[in-house]
Short mmCIF file of C-alpha atoms in Angstrom, two decimals:
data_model
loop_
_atom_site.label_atom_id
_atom_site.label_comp_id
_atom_site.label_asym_id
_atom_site.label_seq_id
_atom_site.Cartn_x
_atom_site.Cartn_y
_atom_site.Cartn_z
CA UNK A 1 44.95 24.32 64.15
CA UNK A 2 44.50 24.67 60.64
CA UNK A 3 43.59 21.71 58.52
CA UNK A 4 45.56 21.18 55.42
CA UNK A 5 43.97 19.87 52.83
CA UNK A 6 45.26 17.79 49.63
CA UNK A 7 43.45 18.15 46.36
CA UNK A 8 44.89 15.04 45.04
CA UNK A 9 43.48 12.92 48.32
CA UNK A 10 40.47 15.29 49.21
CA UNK A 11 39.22 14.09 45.14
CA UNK A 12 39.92 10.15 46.30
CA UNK A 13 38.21 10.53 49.09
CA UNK A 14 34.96 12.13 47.03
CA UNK A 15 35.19 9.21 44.67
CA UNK A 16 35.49 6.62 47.34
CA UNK A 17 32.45 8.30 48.84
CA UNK A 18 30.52 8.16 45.88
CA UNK A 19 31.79 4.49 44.82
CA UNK A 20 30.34 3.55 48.47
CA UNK A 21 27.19 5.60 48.30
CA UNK A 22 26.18 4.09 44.96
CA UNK A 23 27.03 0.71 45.98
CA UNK A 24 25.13 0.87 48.97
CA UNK A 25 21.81 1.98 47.18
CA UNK A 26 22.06 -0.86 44.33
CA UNK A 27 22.07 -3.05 47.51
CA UNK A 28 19.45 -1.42 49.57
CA UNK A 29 17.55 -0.92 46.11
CA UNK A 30 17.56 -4.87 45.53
CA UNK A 31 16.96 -6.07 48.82
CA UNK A 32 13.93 -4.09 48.78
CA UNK A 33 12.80 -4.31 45.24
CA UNK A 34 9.35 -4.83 45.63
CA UNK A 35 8.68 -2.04 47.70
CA UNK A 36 11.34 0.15 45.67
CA UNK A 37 9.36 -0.80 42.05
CA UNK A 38 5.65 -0.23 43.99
CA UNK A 39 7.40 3.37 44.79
CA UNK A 40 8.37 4.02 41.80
CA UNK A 41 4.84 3.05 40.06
CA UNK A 42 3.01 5.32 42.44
CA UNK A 43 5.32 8.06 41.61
CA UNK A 44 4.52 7.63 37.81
CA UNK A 45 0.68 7.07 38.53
CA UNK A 46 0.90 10.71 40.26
CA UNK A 47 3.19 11.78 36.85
CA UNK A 48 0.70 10.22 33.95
CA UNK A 49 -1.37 12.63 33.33
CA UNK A 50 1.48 15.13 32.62
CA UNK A 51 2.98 11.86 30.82
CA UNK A 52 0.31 11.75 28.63
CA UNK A 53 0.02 15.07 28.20
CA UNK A 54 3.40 15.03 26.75
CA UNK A 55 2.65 11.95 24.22
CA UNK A 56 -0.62 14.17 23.33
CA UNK A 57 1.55 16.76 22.33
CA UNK A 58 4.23 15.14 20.98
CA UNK A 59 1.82 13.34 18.28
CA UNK A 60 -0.23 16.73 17.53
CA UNK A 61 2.61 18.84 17.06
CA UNK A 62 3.48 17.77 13.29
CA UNK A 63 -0.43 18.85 12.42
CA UNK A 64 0.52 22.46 14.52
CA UNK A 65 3.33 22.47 12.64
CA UNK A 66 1.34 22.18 9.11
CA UNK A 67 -1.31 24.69 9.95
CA UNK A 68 1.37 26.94 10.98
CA UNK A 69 3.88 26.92 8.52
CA UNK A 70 1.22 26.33 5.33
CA UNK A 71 -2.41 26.98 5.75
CA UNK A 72 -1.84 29.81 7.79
CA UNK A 73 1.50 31.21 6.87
CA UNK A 74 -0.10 34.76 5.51
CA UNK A 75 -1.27 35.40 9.34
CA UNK A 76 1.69 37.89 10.76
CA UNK A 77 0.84 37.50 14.12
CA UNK A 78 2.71 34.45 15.53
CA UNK A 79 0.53 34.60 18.20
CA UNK A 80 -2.71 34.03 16.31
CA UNK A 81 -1.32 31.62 14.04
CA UNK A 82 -0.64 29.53 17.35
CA UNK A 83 -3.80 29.79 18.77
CA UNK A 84 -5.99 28.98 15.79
CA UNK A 85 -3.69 26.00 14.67
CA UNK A 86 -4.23 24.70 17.89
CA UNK A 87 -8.13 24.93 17.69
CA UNK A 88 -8.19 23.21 14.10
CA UNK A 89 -6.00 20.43 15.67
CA UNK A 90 -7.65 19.67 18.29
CA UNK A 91 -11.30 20.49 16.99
CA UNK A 92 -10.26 17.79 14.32
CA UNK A 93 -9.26 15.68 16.50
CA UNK A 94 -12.27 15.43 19.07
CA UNK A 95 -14.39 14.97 15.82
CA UNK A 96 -12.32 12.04 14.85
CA UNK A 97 -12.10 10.56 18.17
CA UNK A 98 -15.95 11.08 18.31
CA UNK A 99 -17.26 9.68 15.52
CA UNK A 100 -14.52 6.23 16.28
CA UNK A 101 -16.64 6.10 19.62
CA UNK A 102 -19.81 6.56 18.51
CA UNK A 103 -19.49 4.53 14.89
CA UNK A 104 -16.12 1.81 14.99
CA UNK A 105 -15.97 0.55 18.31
CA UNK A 106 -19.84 -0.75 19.32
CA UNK A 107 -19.26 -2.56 15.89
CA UNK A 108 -16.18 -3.78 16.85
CA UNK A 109 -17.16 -4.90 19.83
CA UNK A 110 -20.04 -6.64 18.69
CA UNK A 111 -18.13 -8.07 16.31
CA UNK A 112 -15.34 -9.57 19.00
CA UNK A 113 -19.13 -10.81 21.02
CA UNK A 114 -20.40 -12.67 17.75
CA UNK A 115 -17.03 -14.39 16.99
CA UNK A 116 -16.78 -15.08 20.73
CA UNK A 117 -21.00 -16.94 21.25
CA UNK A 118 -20.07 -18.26 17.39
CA UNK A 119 -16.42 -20.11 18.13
CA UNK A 120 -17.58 -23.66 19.32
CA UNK A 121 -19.79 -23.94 15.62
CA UNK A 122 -16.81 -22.45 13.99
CA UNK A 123 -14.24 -25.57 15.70
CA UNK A 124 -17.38 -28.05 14.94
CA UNK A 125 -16.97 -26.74 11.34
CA UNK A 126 -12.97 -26.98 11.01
CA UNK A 127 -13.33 -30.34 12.48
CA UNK A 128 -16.29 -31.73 10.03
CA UNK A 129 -14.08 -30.45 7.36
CA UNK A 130 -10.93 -31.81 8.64
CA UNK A 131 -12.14 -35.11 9.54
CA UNK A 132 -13.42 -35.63 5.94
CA UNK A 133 -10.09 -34.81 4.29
CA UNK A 134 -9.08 -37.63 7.06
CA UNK A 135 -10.93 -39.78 5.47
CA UNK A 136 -9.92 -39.96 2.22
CA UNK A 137 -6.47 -39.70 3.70
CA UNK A 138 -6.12 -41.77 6.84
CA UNK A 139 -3.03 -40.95 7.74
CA UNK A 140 -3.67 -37.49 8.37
CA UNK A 141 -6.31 -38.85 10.87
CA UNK A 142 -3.85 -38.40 14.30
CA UNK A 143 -2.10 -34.69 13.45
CA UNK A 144 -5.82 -33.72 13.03
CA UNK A 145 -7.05 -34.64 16.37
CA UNK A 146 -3.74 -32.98 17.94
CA UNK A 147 -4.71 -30.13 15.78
CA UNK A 148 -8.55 -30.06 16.81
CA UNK A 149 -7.51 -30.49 20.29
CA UNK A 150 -4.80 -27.80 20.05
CA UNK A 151 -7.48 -25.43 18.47
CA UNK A 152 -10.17 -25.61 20.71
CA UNK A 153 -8.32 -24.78 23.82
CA UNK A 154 -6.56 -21.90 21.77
CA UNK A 155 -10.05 -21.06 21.01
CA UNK A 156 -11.39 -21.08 24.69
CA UNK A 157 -8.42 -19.08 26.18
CA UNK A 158 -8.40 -16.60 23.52
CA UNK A 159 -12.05 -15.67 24.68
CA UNK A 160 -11.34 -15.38 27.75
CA UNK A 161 -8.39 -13.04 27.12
CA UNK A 162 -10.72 -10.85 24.56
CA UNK A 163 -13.15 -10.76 27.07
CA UNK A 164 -10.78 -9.26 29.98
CA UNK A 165 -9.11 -7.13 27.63
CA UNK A 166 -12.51 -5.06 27.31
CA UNK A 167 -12.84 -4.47 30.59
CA UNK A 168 -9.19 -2.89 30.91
CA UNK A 169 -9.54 -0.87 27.99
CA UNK A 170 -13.20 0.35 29.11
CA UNK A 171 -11.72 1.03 32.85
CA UNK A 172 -9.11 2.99 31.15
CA UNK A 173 -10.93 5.46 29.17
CA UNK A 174 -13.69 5.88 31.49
CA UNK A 175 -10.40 7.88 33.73
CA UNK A 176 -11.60 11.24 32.71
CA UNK A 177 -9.85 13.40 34.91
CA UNK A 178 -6.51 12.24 34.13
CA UNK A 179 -7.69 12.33 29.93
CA UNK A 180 -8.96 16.12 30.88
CA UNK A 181 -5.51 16.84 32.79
CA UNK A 182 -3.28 15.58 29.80
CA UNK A 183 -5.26 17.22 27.41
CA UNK A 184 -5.14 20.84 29.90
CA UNK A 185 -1.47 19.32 30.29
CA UNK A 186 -0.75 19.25 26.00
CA UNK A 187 -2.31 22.47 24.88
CA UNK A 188 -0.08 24.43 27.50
CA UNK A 189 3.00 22.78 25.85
CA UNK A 190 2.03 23.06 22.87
CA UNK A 191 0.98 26.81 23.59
CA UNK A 192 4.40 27.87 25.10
CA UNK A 193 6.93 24.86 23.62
CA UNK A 194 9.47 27.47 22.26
CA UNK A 195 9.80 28.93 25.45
CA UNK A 196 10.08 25.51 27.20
CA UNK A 197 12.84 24.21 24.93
CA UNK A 198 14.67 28.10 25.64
CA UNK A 199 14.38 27.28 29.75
CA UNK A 200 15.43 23.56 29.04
CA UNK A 201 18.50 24.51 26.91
CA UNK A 202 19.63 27.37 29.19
CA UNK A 203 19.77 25.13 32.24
CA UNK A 204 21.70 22.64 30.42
CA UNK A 205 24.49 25.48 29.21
CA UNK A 206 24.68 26.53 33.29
CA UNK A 207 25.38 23.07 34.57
CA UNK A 208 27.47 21.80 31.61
CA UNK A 209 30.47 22.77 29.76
CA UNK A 210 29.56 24.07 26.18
CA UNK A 211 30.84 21.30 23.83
CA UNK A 212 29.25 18.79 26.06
CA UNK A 213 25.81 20.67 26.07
CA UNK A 214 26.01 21.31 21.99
CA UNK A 215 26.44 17.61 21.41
CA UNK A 216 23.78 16.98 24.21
CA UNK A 217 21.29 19.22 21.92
CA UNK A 218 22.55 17.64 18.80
CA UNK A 219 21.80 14.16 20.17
CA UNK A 220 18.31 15.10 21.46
CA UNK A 221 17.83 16.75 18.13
CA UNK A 222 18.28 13.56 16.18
CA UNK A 223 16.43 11.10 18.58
CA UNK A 224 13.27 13.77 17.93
CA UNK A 225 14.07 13.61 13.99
CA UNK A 226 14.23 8.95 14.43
CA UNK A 227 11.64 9.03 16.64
CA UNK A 228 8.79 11.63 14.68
CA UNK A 229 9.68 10.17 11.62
CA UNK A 230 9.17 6.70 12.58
CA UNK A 231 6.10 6.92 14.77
CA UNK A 232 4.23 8.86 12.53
CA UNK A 233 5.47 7.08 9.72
CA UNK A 234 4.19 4.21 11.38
CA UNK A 235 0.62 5.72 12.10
CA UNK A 236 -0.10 7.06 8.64
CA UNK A 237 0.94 3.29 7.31
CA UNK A 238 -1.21 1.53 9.52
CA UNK A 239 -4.31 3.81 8.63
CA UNK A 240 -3.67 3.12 5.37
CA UNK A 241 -3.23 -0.63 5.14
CA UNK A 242 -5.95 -1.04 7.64
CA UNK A 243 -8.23 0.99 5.40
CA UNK A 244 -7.38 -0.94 2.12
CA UNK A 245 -8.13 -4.46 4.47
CA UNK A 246 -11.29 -3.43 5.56
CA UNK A 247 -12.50 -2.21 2.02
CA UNK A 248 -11.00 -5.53 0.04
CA UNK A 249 -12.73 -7.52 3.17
CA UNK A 250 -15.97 -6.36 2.40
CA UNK A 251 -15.75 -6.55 -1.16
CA UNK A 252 -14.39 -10.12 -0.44
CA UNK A 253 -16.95 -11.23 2.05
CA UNK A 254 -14.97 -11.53 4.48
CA UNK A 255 -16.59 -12.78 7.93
CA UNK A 256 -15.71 -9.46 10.18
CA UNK A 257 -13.96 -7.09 7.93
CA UNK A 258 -13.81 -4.57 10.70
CA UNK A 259 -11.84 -6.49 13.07
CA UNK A 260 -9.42 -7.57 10.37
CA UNK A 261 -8.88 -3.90 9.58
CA UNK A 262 -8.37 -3.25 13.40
CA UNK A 263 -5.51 -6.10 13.50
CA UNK A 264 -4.36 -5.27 10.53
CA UNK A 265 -3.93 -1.33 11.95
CA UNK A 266 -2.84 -2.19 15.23
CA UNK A 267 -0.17 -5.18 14.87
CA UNK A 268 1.46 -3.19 11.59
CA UNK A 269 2.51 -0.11 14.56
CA UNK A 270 5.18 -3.33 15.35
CA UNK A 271 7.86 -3.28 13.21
CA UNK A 272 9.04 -6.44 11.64
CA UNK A 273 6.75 -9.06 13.18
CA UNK A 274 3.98 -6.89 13.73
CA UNK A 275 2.25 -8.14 9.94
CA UNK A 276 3.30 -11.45 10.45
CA UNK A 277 1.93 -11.64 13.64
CA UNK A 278 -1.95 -9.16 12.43
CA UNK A 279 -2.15 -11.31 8.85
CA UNK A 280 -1.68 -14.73 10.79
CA UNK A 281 -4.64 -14.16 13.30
CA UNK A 282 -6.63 -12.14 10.42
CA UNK A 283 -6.21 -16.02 8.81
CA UNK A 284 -6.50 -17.96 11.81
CA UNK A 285 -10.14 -16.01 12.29
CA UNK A 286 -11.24 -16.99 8.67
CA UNK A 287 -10.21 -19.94 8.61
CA UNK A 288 -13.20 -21.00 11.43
CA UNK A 289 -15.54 -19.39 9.43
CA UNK A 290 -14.74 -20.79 5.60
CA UNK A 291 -11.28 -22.13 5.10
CA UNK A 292 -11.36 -22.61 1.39
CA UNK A 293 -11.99 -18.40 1.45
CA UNK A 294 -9.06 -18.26 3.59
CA UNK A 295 -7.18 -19.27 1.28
CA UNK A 296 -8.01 -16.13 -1.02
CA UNK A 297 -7.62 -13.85 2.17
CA UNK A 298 -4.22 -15.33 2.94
CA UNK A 299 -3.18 -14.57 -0.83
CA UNK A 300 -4.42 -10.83 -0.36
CA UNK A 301 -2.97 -10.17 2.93
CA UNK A 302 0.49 -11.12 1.08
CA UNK A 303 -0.05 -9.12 -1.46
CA UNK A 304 -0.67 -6.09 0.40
CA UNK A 305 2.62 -6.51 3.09
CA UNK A 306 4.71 -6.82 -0.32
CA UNK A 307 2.85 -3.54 -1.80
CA UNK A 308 3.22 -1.96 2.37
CA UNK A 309 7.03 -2.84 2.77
CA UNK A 310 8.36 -1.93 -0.61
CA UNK A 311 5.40 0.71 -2.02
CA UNK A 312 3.58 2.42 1.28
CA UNK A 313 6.21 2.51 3.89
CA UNK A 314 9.46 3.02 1.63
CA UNK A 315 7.29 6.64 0.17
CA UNK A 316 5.81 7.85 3.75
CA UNK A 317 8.67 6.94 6.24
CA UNK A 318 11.63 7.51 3.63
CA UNK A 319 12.91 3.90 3.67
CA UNK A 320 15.07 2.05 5.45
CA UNK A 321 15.66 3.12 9.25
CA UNK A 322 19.24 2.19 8.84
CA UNK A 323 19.44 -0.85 10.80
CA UNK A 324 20.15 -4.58 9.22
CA UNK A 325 17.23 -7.22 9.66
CA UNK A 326 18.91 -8.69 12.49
CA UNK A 327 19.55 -5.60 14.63
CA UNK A 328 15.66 -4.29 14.28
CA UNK A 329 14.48 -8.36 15.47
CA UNK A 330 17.07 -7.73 18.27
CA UNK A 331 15.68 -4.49 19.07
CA UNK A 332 12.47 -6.29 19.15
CA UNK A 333 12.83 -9.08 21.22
CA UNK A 334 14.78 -7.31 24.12
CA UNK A 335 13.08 -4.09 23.79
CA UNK A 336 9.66 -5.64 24.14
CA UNK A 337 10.54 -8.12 27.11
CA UNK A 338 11.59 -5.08 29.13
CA UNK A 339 9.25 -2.74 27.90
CA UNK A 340 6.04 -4.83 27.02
CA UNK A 341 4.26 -3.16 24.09
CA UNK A 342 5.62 0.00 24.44
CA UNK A 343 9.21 -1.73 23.74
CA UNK A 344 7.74 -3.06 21.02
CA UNK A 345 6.55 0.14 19.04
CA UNK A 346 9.48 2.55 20.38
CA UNK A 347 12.29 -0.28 20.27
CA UNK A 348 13.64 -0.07 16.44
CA UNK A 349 13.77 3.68 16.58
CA UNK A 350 15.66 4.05 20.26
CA UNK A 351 17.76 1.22 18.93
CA UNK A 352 18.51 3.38 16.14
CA UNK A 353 19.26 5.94 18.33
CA UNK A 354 22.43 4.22 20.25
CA UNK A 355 23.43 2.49 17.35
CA UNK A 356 23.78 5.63 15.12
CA UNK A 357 25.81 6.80 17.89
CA UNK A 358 27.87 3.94 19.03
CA UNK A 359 28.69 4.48 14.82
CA UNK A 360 29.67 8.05 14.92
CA UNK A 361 31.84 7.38 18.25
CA UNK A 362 33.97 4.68 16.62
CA UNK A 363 34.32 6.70 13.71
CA UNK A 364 35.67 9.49 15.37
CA UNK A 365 38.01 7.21 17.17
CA UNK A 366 38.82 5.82 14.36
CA UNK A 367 39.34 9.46 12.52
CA UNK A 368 41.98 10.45 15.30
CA UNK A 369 44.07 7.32 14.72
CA UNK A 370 43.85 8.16 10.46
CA UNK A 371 41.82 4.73 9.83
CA UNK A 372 38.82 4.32 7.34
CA UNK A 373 35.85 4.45 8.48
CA UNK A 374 34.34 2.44 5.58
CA UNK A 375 33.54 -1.45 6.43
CA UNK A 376 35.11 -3.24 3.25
CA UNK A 377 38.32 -1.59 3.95
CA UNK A 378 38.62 -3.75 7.19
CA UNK A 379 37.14 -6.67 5.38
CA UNK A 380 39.47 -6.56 2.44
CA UNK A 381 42.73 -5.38 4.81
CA UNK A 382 42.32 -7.75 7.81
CA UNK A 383 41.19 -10.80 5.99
CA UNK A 384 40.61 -14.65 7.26
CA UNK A 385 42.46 -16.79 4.97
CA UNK A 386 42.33 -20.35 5.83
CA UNK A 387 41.38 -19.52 8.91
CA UNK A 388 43.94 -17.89 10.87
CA UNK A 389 44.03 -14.04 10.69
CA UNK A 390 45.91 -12.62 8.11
CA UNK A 391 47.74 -9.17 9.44
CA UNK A 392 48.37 -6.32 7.23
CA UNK A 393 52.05 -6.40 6.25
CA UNK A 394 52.91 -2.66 8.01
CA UNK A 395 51.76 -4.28 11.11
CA UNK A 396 54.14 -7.82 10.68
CA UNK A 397 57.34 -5.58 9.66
CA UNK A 398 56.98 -4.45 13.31
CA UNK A 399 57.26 -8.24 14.79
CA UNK A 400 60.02 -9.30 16.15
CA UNK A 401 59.76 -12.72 14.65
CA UNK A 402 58.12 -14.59 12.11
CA UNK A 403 54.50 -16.01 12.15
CA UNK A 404 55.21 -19.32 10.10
CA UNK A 405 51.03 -19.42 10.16
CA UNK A 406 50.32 -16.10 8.28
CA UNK A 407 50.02 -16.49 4.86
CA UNK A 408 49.59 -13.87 2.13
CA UNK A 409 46.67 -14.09 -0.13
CA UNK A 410 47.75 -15.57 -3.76
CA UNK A 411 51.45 -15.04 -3.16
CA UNK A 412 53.14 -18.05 -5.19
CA UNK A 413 56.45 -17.25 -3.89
CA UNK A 414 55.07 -18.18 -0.33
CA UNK A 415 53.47 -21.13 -1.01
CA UNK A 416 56.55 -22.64 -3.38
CA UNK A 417 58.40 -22.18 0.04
CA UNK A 418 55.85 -23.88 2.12
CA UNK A 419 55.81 -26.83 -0.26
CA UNK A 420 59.60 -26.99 -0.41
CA UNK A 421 59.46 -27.37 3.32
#
């Protein structure tokens, strides 16, 4: 007997299926989400390398990009101009990376050692000094204590955190297979990238319709552009600002002038509250050392966040990212409780990302109904006035009765009615 089959029911029955497949592994998935997560990190332990590999040549492939297209545009061969681009870049940056290991870090880490062995004299000192302003005011005497209390347990757990954190870092790097594997892993995509991206963007034109694959490439297109002008935006502005901290720092006298260049560097990568947060503990460090010099530091770091955000940034990133103050602390905050540091760094720009295009799809929605896509319009059309909505007139012609609660903005006629009412 021959089976006859619907297309209308055989298609419910495929999307039942898949409606009860899918619910079935979100259960499964959180019943068992310890051993599903511990899966999944093994899986991307085995895919780091390659990961990093990726990052590696992600961040080198703007200097390729120079040698190839500049210094070495006369070469004809394509081939060549490939190959010796990628020995500059890399020779350059082994030599870079070489000389930070050898030269910056044993100072920095002494450094972080002598501010560690130094911190109880340091709280003795902020507490000699405070205790003598209590004097001749007595009724700063109790905040004080709080304050001295407060600060010497902040003091005591930040060493202990400084002092783990070496460890990690040092048990990191000293991972040399998976460092020689990423590197292996970089200069082969690097090497062979056009042909990657071909392979890539074939197999997305066989498994997808055409329109949905060209927007596809148009979207990946401009979350590379958001994300390689922001990072390395980010990275040339940190160099810098850490550079001009560590040479003002010195000339200051400045306990530890290399570490406040490092925070400096490393906490301006975070958009927003990254400064607040590097020129706070930059402070906070002085401060045990010589607080009235603090004072001076605290006026320089201010100066030179005003000169980054509206001088440095604006000319090397191009600036504003296109997002309001509120949206780039929301992409902070959620970004970097789901994501940790990495949310933190690669939030504002992937925000960016899906806001730009939540943008373009309402505008194109809006385009097919023949509405503006421009903000005021809706602000000065669809208006609060003493606080009930005020419809557009088109729209109240349509009604079938009146709203007695709608008024229109400075119409005398209307409000000579209301009052004769």
């Amino acid at each position: 007997m021959k089976i006859q089959w619907d297309k209308r029911y055989t298609t419910i029955a495929i999307y039942c299926f898949l409606v009860i497949l899918a619910s079935s592994s979100s259960i499964l998935i959180i019943s068992n989400f310890n051993a599903v997560s511990s899966t999944v990190g093994w899986f991307i332990g085995i895919l780091s390398p390659f990961i990093g590999g990726f990052a590696i040549a992600y961040m080198l492939n703007p200097i390729i990009m120079m040698f190839e297209t500049k210094l070495l545009k006369h070469l004809s061969l394509k081939k060549l101009r490939r190959g010796i681009s990628l020995l500059l870049t890399y020779s350059i940056s082994i030599i870079f990376i070489t000389m930070l290991i050898i030269n910056i870090i044993p100072q920095l880490q002494s450094s972080i050692t002598t501010l560690i062995s130094n911190s109880t004299n340091y709280i003795d000192n902020i507490n000699n000094y405070f205790l003598d302003l209590a004097k001749e005011n007595p009724w700063l005497k109790e905040p004080f204590n709080s304050a001295a209390d407060y600060l010497e347990e902040l003091i005591k757990n930040s060493g202990d955190i400084i002092k783990n954190i070496i460890p990690t870092v040092l048990s990191i790097t000293t991972s040399v297979s998976n460092i020689l594997i990423a590197i292996v892993a970089s200069i082969y995509l690097l090497a062979a990238k056009e042909k990657m991206l071909s392979q890539s963007r074939k197999m997305l034109f066989a498994f997808a319709h055409k329109s949905t694959a060209e927007r596809l490439l148009g979207i990946s297109s401009f979350t590379n552009d958001c994300f390689n002008k922001f990072i390395s935006g980010q990275i040339y502005v940190s160099l810098i600002t850490g550079t001009i901290t560590f040479i003002v720092a010195s000339f200051m006298g400045v306990p530890y002038p290399l570490i406040m260049a490092f925070i400096i560097a490393i906490t301006n990568i975070i958009p927003f509250f990254g400064p607040i947060i590097g020129s706070v503990l930059c402070i906070f460090i002085v401060l045990l050392v010589n607080p009235v010099q603090a004072l001076w530091f605290g006026i320089f770091i201010i100066i030179l966040q005003q000169i980054d955000s509206n001088i440095i940034s604006p000319r090397i990133i191009g600036g504003s990212i296109g997002l309001a103050p509120f949206w780039v602390m929301f992409s902070i905050i959620i970004s970097g409780a789901l994501f940790g540091f990495a949310g933190l760094v690669f939030g504002v720009p992937l925000f960016t990302v899906i806001y730009s295009l939540i943008r373009i799809t309402i505008n194109d929605k809006l385009a097919e109904k023949g509405l503006p896509a421009n903000e005021t319009d809706y602000y000065e059309k669809y208006e609060v006035v003493d606080n009930h909505f005020r419809v557009p007139d088109e729209i109240k012609k349509k009604r079938m009765f009146k709203l007695p609660f709608i008024k229109k903005k400075n119409n005398k006629s209307d409000i000579k009615e209301d009052s004769s009412k």
